[in-house]
Amino acid sequence: MNTTRSTPRELHGLLALGLLTISSMQLLAQTPVTLTLGGAARMAAQGNAAPIAAKERVAQADARVRQRLADFLPNLSVGFSDVERNFNSASMGISFRDATTGKFLFDP
């Protein structure tokens, strides 16, 4: 008995041939595309950089308008600072003694 084995190269070739046949049949089955003048103008505008650049300039101008309008709105800014200081309150004439008992109100 003589058995022949297919090599991977032959299998790849058969697979490629099958895919090529299927894809060519699909191409033949497609209907022709009609192109109108308006469609051609749209296709040309999509591939042209000038309309894209013009749209970008319009977007930039809109952003500048929003920035200028923001100048008329009120601005709010908040700051915070934490500082510890020790003052000699007795030197300033401030006494923290209880008037009735004479004891300090704050006992450190």
PDB file of C-alpha atoms in Angstrom:
ATOM      1  CA  MET A   1       0.000   0.000   0.000  1.00  0.00           C
ATOM      2  CA  ASN A   2       1.292   3.310  -0.994  1.00  0.00           C
ATOM      3  CA  THR A   3      -0.141   6.175   1.021  1.00  0.00           C
ATOM      4  CA  THR A   4       0.635   9.750   0.184  1.00  0.00           C
ATOM      5  CA  ARG A   5       0.590  12.410   2.807  1.00  0.00           C
ATOM      6  CA  SER A   6      -0.064  16.018   2.029  1.00  0.00           C
ATOM      7  CA  THR A   7       2.551  18.423   3.251  1.00  0.00           C
ATOM      8  CA  PRO A   8       1.602  21.631   5.048  1.00  0.00           C
ATOM      9  CA  ARG A   9       2.824  23.572   2.025  1.00  0.00           C
ATOM     10  CA  GLU A  10       0.354  21.787  -0.242  1.00  0.00           C
ATOM     11  CA  LEU A  11      -2.456  22.351   2.248  1.00  0.00           C
ATOM     12  CA  HIS A  12      -1.651  26.058   2.434  1.00  0.00           C
ATOM     13  CA  GLY A  13      -1.663  26.246  -1.347  1.00  0.00           C
ATOM     14  CA  LEU A  14      -5.074  24.567  -1.590  1.00  0.00           C
ATOM     15  CA  LEU A  15      -6.462  26.838   1.102  1.00  0.00           C
ATOM     16  CA  ALA A  16      -5.149  29.943  -0.679  1.00  0.00           C
ATOM     17  CA  LEU A  17      -6.626  28.738  -3.977  1.00  0.00           C
ATOM     18  CA  GLY A  18     -10.019  28.188  -2.338  1.00  0.00           C
ATOM     19  CA  LEU A  19     -10.011  31.637  -0.729  1.00  0.00           C
ATOM     20  CA  LEU A  20      -8.985  33.249  -4.007  1.00  0.00           C
ATOM     21  CA  THR A  21     -11.832  31.525  -5.819  1.00  0.00           C
ATOM     22  CA  ILE A  22     -14.390  32.588  -3.222  1.00  0.00           C
ATOM     23  CA  SER A  23     -13.189  36.208  -3.170  1.00  0.00           C
ATOM     24  CA  SER A  24     -13.193  36.452  -6.974  1.00  0.00           C
ATOM     25  CA  MET A  25     -16.759  35.131  -7.064  1.00  0.00           C
ATOM     26  CA  GLN A  26     -17.804  37.794  -4.574  1.00  0.00           C
ATOM     27  CA  LEU A  27     -16.167  40.509  -6.668  1.00  0.00           C
ATOM     28  CA  LEU A  28     -18.012  39.340  -9.762  1.00  0.00           C
ATOM     29  CA  ALA A  29     -21.322  39.286  -7.887  1.00  0.00           C
ATOM     30  CA  GLN A  30     -21.040  42.922  -6.785  1.00  0.00           C
ATOM     31  CA  THR A  31     -23.166  45.468  -8.554  1.00  0.00           C
ATOM     32  CA  PRO A  32     -21.488  48.471 -10.149  1.00  0.00           C
ATOM     33  CA  VAL A  33     -21.448  51.667  -8.113  1.00  0.00           C
ATOM     34  CA  THR A  34     -22.956  54.775  -9.651  1.00  0.00           C
ATOM     35  CA  LEU A  35     -21.201  58.029  -8.939  1.00  0.00           C
ATOM     36  CA  THR A  36     -23.028  61.333  -9.044  1.00  0.00           C
ATOM     37  CA  LEU A  37     -21.512  64.787  -9.266  1.00  0.00           C
ATOM     38  CA  GLY A  38     -22.455  65.522  -5.650  1.00  0.00           C
ATOM     39  CA  GLY A  39     -20.982  62.206  -4.515  1.00  0.00           C
ATOM     40  CA  ALA A  40     -17.756  62.950  -6.363  1.00  0.00           C
ATOM     41  CA  ALA A  41     -17.563  66.386  -4.725  1.00  0.00           C
ATOM     42  CA  ARG A  42     -18.100  64.819  -1.293  1.00  0.00           C
ATOM     43  CA  MET A  43     -15.395  62.221  -1.925  1.00  0.00           C
ATOM     44  CA  ALA A  44     -13.011  64.950  -3.062  1.00  0.00           C
ATOM     45  CA  ALA A  45     -13.769  67.064   0.012  1.00  0.00           C
ATOM     46  CA  GLN A  46     -13.145  64.128   2.340  1.00  0.00           C
ATOM     47  CA  GLY A  47      -9.726  63.502   0.848  1.00  0.00           C
ATOM     48  CA  ASN A  48      -8.747  67.174   0.652  1.00  0.00           C
ATOM     49  CA  ALA A  49      -6.924  68.729   3.599  1.00  0.00           C
ATOM     50  CA  ALA A  50      -8.252  72.276   3.017  1.00  0.00           C
ATOM     51  CA  PRO A  51     -11.805  71.655   4.328  1.00  0.00           C
ATOM     52  CA  ILE A  52     -10.406  69.746   7.299  1.00  0.00           C
ATOM     53  CA  ALA A  53      -8.062  72.639   8.097  1.00  0.00           C
ATOM     54  CA  ALA A  54     -10.929  75.123   7.720  1.00  0.00           C
ATOM     55  CA  LYS A  55     -13.052  73.142  10.194  1.00  0.00           C
ATOM     56  CA  GLU A  56     -10.132  73.153  12.631  1.00  0.00           C
ATOM     57  CA  ARG A  57      -9.745  76.937  12.296  1.00  0.00           C
ATOM     58  CA  VAL A  58     -13.459  77.372  13.009  1.00  0.00           C
ATOM     59  CA  ALA A  59     -13.125  75.198  16.129  1.00  0.00           C
ATOM     60  CA  GLN A  60     -10.145  77.285  17.276  1.00  0.00           C
ATOM     61  CA  ALA A  61     -12.087  80.519  16.734  1.00  0.00           C
ATOM     62  CA  ASP A  62     -14.997  79.124  18.771  1.00  0.00           C
ATOM     63  CA  ALA A  63     -12.584  78.287  21.584  1.00  0.00           C
ATOM     64  CA  ARG A  64     -11.189  81.837  21.521  1.00  0.00           C
ATOM     65  CA  VAL A  65     -14.725  83.253  21.719  1.00  0.00           C
ATOM     66  CA  ARG A  66     -15.448  81.082  24.781  1.00  0.00           C
ATOM     67  CA  GLN A  67     -12.212  82.275  26.400  1.00  0.00           C
ATOM     68  CA  ARG A  68     -13.085  85.943  25.806  1.00  0.00           C
ATOM     69  CA  LEU A  69     -16.586  85.415  27.210  1.00  0.00           C
ATOM     70  CA  ALA A  70     -15.054  83.824  30.296  1.00  0.00           C
ATOM     71  CA  ASP A  71     -13.201  87.097  30.967  1.00  0.00           C
ATOM     72  CA  PHE A  72     -16.557  88.710  31.736  1.00  0.00           C
ATOM     73  CA  LEU A  73     -17.457  86.112  34.364  1.00  0.00           C
ATOM     74  CA  PRO A  74     -16.412  86.566  37.992  1.00  0.00           C
ATOM     75  CA  ASN A  75     -13.266  84.836  39.149  1.00  0.00           C
ATOM     76  CA  LEU A  76     -13.082  83.032  42.447  1.00  0.00           C
ATOM     77  CA  SER A  77      -9.828  82.104  44.095  1.00  0.00           C
ATOM     78  CA  VAL A  78      -9.315  80.512  47.477  1.00  0.00           C
ATOM     79  CA  GLY A  79      -6.172  80.332  49.549  1.00  0.00           C
ATOM     80  CA  PHE A  80      -5.304  78.657  52.814  1.00  0.00           C
ATOM     81  CA  SER A  81      -2.432  79.224  55.186  1.00  0.00           C
ATOM     82  CA  ASP A  82      -1.697  77.522  58.476  1.00  0.00           C
ATOM     83  CA  VAL A  83       0.611  79.387  60.859  1.00  0.00           C
ATOM     84  CA  GLU A  84       1.236  78.757  64.531  1.00  0.00           C
ATOM     85  CA  ARG A  85       2.316  81.730  66.643  1.00  0.00           C
ATOM     86  CA  ASN A  86       2.724  82.282  70.336  1.00  0.00           C
ATOM     87  CA  PHE A  87       1.834  85.714  71.662  1.00  0.00           C
ATOM     88  CA  ASN A  88       2.462  87.000  75.147  1.00  0.00           C
ATOM     89  CA  SER A  89      -1.071  88.215  75.790  1.00  0.00           C
ATOM     90  CA  ALA A  90      -0.146  89.722  79.159  1.00  0.00           C
ATOM     91  CA  SER A  91       2.267  92.115  77.421  1.00  0.00           C
ATOM     92  CA  MET A  92      -0.657  93.361  75.331  1.00  0.00           C
ATOM     93  CA  GLY A  93      -2.878  93.902  78.334  1.00  0.00           C
ATOM     94  CA  ILE A  94      -5.077  90.882  77.757  1.00  0.00           C
ATOM     95  CA  SER A  95      -5.684  88.745  80.810  1.00  0.00           C
ATOM     96  CA  PHE A  96      -7.132  85.275  80.720  1.00  0.00           C
ATOM     97  CA  ARG A  97      -7.853  85.085  84.451  1.00  0.00           C
ATOM     98  CA  ASP A  98     -11.247  84.454  85.898  1.00  0.00           C
ATOM     99  CA  ALA A  99     -12.446  87.713  87.454  1.00  0.00           C
ATOM    100  CA  THR A 100     -14.028  86.001  90.485  1.00  0.00           C
ATOM    101  CA  THR A 101     -11.418  83.351  91.363  1.00  0.00           C
ATOM    102  CA  GLY A 102      -8.284  84.877  89.869  1.00  0.00           C
ATOM    103  CA  LYS A 103      -7.261  81.530  88.341  1.00  0.00           C
ATOM    104  CA  PHE A 104      -6.140  81.201  84.733  1.00  0.00           C
ATOM    105  CA  LEU A 105      -8.907  80.160  82.366  1.00  0.00           C
ATOM    106  CA  PHE A 106      -6.470  78.179  80.242  1.00  0.00           C
ATOM    107  CA  ASP A 107      -4.061  75.970  82.131  1.00  0.00           C
ATOM    108  CA  PRO A 108      -1.407  74.686  79.768  1.00  0.00           C
TER     109      PRO A 108
END
